[in-house]
mmCIF file of C-alpha atoms and ligand atoms in Angstrom:
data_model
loop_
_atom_site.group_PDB
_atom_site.id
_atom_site.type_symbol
_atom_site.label_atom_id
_atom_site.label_comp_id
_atom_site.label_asym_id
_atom_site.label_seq_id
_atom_site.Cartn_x
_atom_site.Cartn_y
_atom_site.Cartn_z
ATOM 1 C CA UNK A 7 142.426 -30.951 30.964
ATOM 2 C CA UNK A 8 138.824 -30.352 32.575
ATOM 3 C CA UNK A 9 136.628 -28.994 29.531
ATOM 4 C CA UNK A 10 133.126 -28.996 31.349
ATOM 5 C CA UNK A 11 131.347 -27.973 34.364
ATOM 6 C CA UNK A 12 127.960 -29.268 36.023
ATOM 7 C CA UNK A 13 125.634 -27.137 38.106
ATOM 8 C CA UNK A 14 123.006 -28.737 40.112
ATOM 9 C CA UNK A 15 119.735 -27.456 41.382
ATOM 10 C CA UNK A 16 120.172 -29.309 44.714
ATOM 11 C CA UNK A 17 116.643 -27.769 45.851
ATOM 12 C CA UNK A 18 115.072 -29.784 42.437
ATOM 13 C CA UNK A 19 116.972 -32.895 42.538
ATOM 14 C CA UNK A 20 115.230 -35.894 43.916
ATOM 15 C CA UNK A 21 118.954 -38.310 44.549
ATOM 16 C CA UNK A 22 117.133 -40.893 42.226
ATOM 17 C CA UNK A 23 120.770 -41.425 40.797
ATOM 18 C CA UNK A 24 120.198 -41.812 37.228
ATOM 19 C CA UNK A 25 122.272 -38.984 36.069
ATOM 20 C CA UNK A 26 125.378 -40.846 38.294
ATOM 21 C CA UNK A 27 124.800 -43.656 35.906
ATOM 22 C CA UNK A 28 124.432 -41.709 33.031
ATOM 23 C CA UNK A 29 128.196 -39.946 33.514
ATOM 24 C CA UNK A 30 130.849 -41.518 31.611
ATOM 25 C CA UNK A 31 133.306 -39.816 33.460
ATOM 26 C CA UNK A 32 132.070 -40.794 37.007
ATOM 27 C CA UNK A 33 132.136 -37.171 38.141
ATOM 28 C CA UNK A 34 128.767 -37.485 40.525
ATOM 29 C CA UNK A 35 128.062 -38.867 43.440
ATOM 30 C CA UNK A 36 125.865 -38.548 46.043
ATOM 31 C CA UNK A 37 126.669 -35.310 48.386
ATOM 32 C CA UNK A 38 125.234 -37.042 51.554
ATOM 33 C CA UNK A 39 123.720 -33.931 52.084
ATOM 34 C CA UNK A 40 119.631 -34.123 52.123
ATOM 35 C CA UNK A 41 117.846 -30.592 50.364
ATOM 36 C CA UNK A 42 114.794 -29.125 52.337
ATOM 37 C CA UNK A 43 112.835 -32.441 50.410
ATOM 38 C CA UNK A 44 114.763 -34.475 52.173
ATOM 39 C CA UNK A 45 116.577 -36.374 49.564
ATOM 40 C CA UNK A 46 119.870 -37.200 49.197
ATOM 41 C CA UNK A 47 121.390 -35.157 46.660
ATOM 42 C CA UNK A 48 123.851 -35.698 43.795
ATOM 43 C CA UNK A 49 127.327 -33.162 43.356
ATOM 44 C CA UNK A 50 130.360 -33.052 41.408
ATOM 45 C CA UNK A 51 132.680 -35.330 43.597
ATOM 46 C CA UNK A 52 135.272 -35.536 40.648
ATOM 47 C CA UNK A 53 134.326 -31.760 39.043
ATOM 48 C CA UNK A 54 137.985 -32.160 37.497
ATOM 49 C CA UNK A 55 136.939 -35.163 35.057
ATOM 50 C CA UNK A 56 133.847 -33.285 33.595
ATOM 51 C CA UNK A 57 133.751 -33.060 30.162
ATOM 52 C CA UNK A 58 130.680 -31.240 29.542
ATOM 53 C CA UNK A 59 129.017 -33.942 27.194
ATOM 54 C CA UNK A 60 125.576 -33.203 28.657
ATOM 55 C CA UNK A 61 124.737 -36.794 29.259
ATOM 56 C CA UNK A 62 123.601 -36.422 32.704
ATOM 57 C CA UNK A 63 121.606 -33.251 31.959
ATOM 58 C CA UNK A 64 119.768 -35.712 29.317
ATOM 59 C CA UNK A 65 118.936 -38.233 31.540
ATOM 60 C CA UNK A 66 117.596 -35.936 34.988
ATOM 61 C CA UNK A 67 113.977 -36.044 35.389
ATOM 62 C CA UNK A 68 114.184 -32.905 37.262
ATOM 63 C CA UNK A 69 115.848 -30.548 34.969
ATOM 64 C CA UNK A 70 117.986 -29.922 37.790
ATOM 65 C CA UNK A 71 121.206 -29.770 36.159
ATOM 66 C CA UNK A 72 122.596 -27.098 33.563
ATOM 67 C CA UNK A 73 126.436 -27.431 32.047
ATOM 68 C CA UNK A 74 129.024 -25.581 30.299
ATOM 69 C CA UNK A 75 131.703 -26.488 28.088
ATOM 70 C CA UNK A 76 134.722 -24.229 28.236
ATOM 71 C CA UNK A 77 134.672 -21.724 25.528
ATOM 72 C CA UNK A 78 137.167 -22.899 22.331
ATOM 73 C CA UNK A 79 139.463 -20.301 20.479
ATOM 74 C CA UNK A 80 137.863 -20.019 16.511
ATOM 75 C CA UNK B 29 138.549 -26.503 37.060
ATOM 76 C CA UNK B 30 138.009 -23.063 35.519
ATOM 77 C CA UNK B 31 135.643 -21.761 37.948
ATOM 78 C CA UNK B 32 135.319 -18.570 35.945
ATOM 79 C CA UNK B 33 132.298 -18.849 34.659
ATOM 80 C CA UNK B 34 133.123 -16.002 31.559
ATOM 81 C CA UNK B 35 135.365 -18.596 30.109
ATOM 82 C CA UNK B 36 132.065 -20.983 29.618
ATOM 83 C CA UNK B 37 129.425 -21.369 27.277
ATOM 84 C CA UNK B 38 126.230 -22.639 28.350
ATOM 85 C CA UNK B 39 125.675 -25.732 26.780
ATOM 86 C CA UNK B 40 122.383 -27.126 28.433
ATOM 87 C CA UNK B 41 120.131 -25.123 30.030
ATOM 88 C CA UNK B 42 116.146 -25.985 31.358
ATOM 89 C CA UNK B 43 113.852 -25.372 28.234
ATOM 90 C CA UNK B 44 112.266 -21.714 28.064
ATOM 91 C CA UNK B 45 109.032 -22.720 27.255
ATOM 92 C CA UNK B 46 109.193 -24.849 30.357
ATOM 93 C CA UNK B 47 107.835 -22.880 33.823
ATOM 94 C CA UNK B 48 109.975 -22.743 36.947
ATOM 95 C CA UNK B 49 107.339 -25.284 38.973
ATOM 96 C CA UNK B 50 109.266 -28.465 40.305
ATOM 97 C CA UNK B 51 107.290 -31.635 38.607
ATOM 98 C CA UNK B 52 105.797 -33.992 41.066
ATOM 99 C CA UNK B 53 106.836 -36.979 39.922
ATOM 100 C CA UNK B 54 108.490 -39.390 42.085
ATOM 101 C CA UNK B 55 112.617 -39.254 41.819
ATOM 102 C CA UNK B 56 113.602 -41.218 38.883
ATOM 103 C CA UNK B 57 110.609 -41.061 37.348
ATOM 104 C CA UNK B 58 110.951 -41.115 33.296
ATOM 105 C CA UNK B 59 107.882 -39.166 32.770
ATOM 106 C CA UNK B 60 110.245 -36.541 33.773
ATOM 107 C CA UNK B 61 112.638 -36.852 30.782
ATOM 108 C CA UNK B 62 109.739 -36.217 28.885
ATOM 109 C CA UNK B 63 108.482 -33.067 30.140
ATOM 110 C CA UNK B 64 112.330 -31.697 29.520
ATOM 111 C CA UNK B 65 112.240 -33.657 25.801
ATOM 112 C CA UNK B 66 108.854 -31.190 25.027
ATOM 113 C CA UNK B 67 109.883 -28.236 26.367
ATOM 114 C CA UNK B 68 112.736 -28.446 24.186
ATOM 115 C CA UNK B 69 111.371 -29.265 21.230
ATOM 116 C CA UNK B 70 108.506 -26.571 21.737
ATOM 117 C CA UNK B 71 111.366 -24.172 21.901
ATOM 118 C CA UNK B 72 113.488 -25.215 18.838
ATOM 119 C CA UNK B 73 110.044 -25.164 16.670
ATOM 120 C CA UNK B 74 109.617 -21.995 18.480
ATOM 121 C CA UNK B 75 105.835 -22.875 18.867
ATOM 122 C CA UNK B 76 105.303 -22.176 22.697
ATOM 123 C CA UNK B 77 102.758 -19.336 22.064
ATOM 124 C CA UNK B 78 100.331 -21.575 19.528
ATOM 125 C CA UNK B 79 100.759 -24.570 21.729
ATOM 126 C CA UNK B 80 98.139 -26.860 23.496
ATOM 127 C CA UNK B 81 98.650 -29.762 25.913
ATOM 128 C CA UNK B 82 96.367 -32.128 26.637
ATOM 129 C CA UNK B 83 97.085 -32.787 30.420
ATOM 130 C CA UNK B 84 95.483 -36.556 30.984
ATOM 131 C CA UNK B 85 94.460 -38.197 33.950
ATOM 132 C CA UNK B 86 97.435 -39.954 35.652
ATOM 133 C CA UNK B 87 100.478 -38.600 37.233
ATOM 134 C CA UNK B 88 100.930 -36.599 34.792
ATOM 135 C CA UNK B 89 97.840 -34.522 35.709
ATOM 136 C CA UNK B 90 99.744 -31.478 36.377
ATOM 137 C CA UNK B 91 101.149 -31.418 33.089
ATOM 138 C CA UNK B 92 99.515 -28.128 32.922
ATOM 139 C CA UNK B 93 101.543 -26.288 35.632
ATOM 140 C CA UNK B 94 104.826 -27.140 33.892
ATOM 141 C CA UNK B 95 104.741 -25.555 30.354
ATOM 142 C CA UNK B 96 104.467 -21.800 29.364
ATOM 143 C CA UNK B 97 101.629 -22.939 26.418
ATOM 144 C CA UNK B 98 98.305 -23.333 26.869
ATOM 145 C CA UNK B 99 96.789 -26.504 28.347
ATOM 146 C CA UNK B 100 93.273 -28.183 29.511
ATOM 147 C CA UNK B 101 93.240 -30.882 31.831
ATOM 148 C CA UNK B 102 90.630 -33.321 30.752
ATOM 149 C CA UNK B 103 88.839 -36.537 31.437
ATOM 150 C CA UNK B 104 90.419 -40.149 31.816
ATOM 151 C CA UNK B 105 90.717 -41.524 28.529
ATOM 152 C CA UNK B 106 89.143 -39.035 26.390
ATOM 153 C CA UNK B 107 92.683 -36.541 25.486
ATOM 154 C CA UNK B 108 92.267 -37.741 22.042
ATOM 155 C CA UNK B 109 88.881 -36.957 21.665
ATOM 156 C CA UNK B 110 89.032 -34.064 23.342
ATOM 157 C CA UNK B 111 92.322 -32.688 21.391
ATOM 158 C CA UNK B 112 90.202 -33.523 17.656
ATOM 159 C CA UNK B 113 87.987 -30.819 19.214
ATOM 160 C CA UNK B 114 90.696 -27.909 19.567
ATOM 161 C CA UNK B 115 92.366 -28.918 16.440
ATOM 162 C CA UNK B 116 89.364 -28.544 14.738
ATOM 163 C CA UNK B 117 87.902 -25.841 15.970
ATOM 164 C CA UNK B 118 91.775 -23.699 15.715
ATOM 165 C CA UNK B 119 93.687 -25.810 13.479
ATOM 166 C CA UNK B 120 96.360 -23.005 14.021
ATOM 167 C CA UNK B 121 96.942 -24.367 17.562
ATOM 168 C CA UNK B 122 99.883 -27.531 17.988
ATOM 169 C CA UNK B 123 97.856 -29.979 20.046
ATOM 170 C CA UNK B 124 99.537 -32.262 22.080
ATOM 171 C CA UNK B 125 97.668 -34.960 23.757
ATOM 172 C CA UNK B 126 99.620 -36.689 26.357
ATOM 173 C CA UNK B 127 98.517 -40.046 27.544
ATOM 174 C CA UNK B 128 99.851 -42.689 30.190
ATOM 175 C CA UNK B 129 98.748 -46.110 29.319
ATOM 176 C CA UNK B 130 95.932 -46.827 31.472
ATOM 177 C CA UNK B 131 94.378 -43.512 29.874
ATOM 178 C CA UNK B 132 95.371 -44.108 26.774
ATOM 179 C CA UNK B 133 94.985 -47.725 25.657
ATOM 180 C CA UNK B 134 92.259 -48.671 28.326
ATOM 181 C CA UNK B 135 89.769 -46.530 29.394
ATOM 182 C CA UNK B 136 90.229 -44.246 26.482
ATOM 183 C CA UNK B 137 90.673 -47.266 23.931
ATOM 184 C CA UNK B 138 87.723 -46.083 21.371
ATOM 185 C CA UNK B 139 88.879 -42.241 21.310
ATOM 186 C CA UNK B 140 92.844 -43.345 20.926
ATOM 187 C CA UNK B 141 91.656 -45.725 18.179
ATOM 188 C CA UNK B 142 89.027 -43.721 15.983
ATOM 189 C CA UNK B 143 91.591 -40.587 16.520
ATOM 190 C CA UNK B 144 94.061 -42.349 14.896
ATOM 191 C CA UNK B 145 91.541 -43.957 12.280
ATOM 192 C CA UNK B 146 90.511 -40.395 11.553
ATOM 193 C CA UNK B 147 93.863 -38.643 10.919
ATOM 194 C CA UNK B 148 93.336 -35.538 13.425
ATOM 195 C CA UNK B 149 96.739 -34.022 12.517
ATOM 196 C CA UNK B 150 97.531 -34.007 16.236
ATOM 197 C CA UNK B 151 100.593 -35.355 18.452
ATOM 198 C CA UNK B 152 99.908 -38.583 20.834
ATOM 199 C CA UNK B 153 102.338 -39.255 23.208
ATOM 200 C CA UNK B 154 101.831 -42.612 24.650
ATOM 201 C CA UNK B 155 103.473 -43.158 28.130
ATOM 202 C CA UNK B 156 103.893 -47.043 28.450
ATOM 203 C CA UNK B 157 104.926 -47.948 31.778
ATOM 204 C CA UNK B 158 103.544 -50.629 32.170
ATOM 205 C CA UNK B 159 100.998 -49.502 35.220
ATOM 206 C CA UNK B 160 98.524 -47.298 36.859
ATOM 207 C CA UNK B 161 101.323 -45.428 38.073
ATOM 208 C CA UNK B 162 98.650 -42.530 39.693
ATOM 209 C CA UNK B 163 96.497 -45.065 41.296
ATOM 210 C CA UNK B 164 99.062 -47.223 43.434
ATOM 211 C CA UNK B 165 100.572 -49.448 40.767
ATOM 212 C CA UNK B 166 97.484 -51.485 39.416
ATOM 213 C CA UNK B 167 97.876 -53.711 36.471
ATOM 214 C CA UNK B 168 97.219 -52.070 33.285
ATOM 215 C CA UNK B 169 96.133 -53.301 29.606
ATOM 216 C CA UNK B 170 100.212 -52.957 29.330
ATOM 217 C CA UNK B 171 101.373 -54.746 31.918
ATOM 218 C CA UNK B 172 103.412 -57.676 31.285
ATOM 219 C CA UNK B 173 102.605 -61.712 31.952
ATOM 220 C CA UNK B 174 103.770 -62.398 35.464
ATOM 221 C CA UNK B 175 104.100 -58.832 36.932
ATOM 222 C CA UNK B 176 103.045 -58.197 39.903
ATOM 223 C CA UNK B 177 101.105 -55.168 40.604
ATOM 224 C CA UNK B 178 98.559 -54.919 43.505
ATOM 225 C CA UNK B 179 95.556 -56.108 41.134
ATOM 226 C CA UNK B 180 97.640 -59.190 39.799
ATOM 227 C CA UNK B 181 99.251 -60.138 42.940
ATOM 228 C CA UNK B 182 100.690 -63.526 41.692
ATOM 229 C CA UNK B 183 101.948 -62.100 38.637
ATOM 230 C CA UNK B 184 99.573 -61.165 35.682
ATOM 231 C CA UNK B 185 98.408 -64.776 34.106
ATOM 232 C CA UNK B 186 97.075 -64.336 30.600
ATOM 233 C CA UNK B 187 94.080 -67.118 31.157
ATOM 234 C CA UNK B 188 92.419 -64.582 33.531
ATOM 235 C CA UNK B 189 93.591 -60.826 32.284
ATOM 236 C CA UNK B 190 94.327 -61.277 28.515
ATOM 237 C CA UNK B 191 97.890 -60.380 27.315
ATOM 238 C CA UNK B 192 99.903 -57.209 27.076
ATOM 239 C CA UNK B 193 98.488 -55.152 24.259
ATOM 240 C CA UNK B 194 100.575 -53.766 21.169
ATOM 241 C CA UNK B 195 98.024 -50.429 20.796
ATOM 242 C CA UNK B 196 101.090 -49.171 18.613
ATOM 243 C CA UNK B 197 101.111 -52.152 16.064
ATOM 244 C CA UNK B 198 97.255 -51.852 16.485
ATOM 245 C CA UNK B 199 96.901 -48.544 15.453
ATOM 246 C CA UNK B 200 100.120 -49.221 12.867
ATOM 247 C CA UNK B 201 97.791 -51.176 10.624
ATOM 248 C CA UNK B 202 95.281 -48.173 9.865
ATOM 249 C CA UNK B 203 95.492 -46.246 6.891
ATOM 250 C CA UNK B 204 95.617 -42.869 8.146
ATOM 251 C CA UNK B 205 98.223 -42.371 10.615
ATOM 252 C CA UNK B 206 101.771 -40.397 9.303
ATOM 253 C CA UNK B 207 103.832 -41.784 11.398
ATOM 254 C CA UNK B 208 103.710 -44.100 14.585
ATOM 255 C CA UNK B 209 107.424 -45.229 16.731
ATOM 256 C CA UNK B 210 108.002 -46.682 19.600
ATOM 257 C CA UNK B 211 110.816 -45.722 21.866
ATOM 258 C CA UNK B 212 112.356 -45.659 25.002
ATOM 259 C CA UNK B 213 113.933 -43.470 27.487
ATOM 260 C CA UNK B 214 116.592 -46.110 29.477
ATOM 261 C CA UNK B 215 120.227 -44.441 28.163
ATOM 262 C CA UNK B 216 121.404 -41.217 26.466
ATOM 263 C CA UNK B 217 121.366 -42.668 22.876
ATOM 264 C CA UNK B 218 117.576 -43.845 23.504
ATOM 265 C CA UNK B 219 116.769 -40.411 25.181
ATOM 266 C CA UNK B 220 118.095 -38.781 21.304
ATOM 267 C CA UNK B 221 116.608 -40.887 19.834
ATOM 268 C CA UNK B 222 113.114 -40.091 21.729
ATOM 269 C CA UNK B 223 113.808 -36.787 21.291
ATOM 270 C CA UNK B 224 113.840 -36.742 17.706
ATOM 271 C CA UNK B 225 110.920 -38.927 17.307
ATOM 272 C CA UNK B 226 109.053 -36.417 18.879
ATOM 273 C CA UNK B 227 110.230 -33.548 17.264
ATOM 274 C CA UNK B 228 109.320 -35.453 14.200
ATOM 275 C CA UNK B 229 105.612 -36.034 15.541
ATOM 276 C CA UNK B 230 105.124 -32.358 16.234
ATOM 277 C CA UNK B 231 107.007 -31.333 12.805
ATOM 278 C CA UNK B 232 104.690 -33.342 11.091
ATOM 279 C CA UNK B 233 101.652 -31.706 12.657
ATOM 280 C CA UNK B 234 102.862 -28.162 12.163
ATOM 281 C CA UNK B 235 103.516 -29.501 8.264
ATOM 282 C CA UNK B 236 99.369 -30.144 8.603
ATOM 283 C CA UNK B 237 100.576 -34.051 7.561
ATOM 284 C CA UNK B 238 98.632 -35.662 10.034
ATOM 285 C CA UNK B 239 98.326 -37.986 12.763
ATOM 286 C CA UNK B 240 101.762 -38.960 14.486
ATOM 287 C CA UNK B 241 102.055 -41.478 17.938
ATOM 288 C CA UNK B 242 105.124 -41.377 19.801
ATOM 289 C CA UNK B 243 104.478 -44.381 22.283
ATOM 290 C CA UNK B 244 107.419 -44.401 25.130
ATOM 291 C CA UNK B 245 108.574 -47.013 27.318
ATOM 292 C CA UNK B 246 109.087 -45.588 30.660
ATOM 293 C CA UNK B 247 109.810 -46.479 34.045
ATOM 294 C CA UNK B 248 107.767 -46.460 37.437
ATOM 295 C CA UNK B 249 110.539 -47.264 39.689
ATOM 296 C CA UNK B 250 107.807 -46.244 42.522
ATOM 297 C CA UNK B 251 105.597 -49.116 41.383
ATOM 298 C CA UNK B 252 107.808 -51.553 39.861
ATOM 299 C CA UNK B 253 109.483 -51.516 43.599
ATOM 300 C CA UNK B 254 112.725 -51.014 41.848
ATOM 301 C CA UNK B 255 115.591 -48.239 42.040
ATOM 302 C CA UNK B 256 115.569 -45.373 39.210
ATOM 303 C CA UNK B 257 118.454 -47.611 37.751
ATOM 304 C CA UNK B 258 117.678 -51.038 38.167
ATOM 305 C CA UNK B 259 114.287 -49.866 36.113
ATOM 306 C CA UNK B 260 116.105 -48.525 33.699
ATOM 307 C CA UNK B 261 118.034 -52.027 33.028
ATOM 308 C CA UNK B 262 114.304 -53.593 33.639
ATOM 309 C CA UNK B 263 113.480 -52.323 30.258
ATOM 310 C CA UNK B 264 115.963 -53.080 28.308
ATOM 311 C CA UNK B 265 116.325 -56.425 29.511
ATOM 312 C CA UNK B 266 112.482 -57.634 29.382
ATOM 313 C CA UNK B 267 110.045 -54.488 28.588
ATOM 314 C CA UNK B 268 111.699 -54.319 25.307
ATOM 315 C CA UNK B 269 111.534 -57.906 24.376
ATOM 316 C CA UNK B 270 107.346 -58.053 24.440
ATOM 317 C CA UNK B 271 107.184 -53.955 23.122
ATOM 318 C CA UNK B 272 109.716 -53.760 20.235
ATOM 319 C CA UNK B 273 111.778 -50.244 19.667
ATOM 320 C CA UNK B 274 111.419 -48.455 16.218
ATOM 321 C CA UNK B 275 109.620 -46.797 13.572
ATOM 322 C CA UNK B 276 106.736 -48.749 12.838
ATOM 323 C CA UNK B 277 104.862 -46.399 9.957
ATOM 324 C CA UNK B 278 106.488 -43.425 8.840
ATOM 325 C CA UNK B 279 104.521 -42.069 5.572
ATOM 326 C CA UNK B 280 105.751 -38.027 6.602
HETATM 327 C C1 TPP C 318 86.852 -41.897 34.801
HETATM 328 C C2 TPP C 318 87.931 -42.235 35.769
HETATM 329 N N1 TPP C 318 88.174 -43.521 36.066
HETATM 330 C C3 TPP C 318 89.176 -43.845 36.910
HETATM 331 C C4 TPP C 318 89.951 -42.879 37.479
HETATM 332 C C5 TPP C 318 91.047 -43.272 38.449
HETATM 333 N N2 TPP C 318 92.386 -43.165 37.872
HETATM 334 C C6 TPP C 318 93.164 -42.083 38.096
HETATM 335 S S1 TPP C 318 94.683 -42.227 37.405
HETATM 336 C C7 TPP C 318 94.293 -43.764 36.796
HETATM 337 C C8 TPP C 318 95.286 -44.582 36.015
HETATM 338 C C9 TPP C 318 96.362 -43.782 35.350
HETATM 339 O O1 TPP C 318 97.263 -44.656 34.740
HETATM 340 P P1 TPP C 318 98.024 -44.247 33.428
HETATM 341 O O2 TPP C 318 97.105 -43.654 32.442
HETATM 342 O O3 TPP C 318 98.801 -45.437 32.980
HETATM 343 O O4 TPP C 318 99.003 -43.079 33.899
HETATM 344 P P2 TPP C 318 100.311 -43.130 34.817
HETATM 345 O O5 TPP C 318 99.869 -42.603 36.154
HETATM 346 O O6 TPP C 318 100.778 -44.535 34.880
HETATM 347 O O7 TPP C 318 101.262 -42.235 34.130
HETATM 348 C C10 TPP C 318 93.003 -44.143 37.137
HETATM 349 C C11 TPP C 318 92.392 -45.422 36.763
HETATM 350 C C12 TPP C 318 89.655 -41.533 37.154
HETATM 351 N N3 TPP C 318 90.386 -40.527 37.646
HETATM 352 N N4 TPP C 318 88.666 -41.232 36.304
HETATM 353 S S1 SF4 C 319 103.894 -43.452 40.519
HETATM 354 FE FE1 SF4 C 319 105.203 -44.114 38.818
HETATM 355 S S2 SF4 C 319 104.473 -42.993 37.007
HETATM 356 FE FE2 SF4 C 319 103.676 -41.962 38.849
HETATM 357 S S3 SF4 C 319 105.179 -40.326 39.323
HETATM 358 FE FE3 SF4 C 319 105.711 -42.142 40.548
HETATM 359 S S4 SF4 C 319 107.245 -43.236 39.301
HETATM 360 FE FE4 SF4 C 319 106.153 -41.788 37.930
HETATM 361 MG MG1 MG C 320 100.776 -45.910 33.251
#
């Protein structure tokens, strides 16, 4: 059951791949696609698997990512 | 996936007291994590409007485009001299004085030193990568024996340029510092762990306690001619074997 979500800034990332490393989950990859920097940036190629545990947030130099968890019933 | 977004909680978010400007450091650069690792902790202290950075000479130069605090950009070397000043003069102000290695433990050697000697209740942050990232990669006080770099070519060979310096243990053995660590930035445990070592060093300033160092291994993949995550391994696997991780005073 997915319980997290990434967004990525792909106009701040810089593809230097550290948040891919980072995932336990292997959801990223890189998109192919290059921003207007030119670099190659990262998305969610397995967005299902997320489990919103931050980790790759932690690790971007750029900032460029933000994540949710979904919301649990109290 | 729920792709409604209502049914989410943010759970990470960029740091408020951070500004919207993209950093221009190169991709995969660890000086990076740091700028995030402030930010935050300047919001959870909620001390963005009383604080000062100390932008050094380096690549971090810019440091003063990227936080919503206040911030001079001073000479090489001389951010802990210059951050005594401010203290002094508004000891209300949190002064950070962020330092890459070349600033901080060469050319600024005698103002890191007596700073520390002196116990300015300030906040050092001590960016040990190992090179003069800025300049193109030249071999710093830091820089391990047989690296290459383009001033030590053949590797750096201790009979000609001395050995790595510890400034950490150095500045470990005075009396008056509160607390000095050394940490790194190369997984998400080491990145917590970083991060709480420097909320600690700004705690302790806003406590008036004293003088705290946070010295950081970090990566220049740019000069180190290796990929983000191959660096990243690099320190762990050598970089931390000559500059040892941990508390090495803690008298907060
Ligand atoms: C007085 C003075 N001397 C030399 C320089 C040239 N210079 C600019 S950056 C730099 C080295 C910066 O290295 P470091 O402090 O390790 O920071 P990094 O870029 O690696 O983060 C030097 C020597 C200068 N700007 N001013
Ligand atoms: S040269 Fe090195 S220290 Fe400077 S921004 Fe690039 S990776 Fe970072
Ligand atoms: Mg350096």
């Amino acid at each position: 059951m997915p319980r997290g979500m990434v967004v990525i800034d792909k106009e701040r990332c810089k593809g230097c791949g550290l948040c891919i490393a980072a995932c336990p989950q292997k959801v990223l990859a890189y998109s192919g696609q290059l921003n207007h920097s030119g670099y190659n940036v990262v998305h969610t190629e397995h967005p299902e698997a997320c489990v919103g545990c931050t980790f790759c947030a932690l690790t971007c130099p750029d900032i460029a990512i933000e994540v949710y968890r979904e919301k649990v019933a109290a | 996936m729920p792709t409604d977004l209502d049914s989410m909680v943010k759970v990470f978010s960029r740091p408020k007291s951070l500004t919207e400007a993209r950093s221009t450091y190169c991709p995969g650069c660890q000086h990076g994590i740091l700028t995030r690792i402030i930010g935050q902790t300047i919001d959870e202290l909620n001390i963005a409007e009383r604080t000062l950075i100390i932008a050094p000479v380096g690549c971090s130069v810019f440091a003063y485009l990227w936080y919503r605090c206040d911030a001079v950009q001073v000479a090489h070397g001389r951010a802990s001299a210059v951050a005594t000043g401010i203290k002094r003069a508004d000891p209300n102000l949190v002064v950070l004085s962020y330092q890459g290695d070349g600033d901080f433990a060469s050319i600024g050697t005698a103002e890191s030193i007596h700073a520390a000697n002196r116990g300015e209740n300030i906040t050092v942050i001590f960016v040990n990568n190992q090179v003069y990232g800025m300049t193109g990669g030249e071999m710093a006080p830091t820089t391990l024996i047989g690296q290459k770099t383009t001033t030590t070519p053949s590797g750096r060979d201790a009979a000609m340029f001395g050995y790595p310096i510890r400034f950490s243990e150095m500045i470990a053995q005075l009396d008056a510092p509160v607390y000095v660590t050394r940490q790194a930035l190369y997984d998400t445990k080491r990145i917590m762990d970083a991060t709480k070592a420097i909320k600690k060093a700004f705690t302790n300033q806003v406590e008036g306690k004293g003088y705290s160092l946070v010295e950081v291994l970090a990566t220049c993949p740019t000069n180190w001619h290796m990929k983000p995550v191959d660096a990243s391994r690099h320190v762990v696997d050598v970089v931390t074997k000559v500059y040892p991780l941990g508390d090495l005073v803690d008298r907060g």
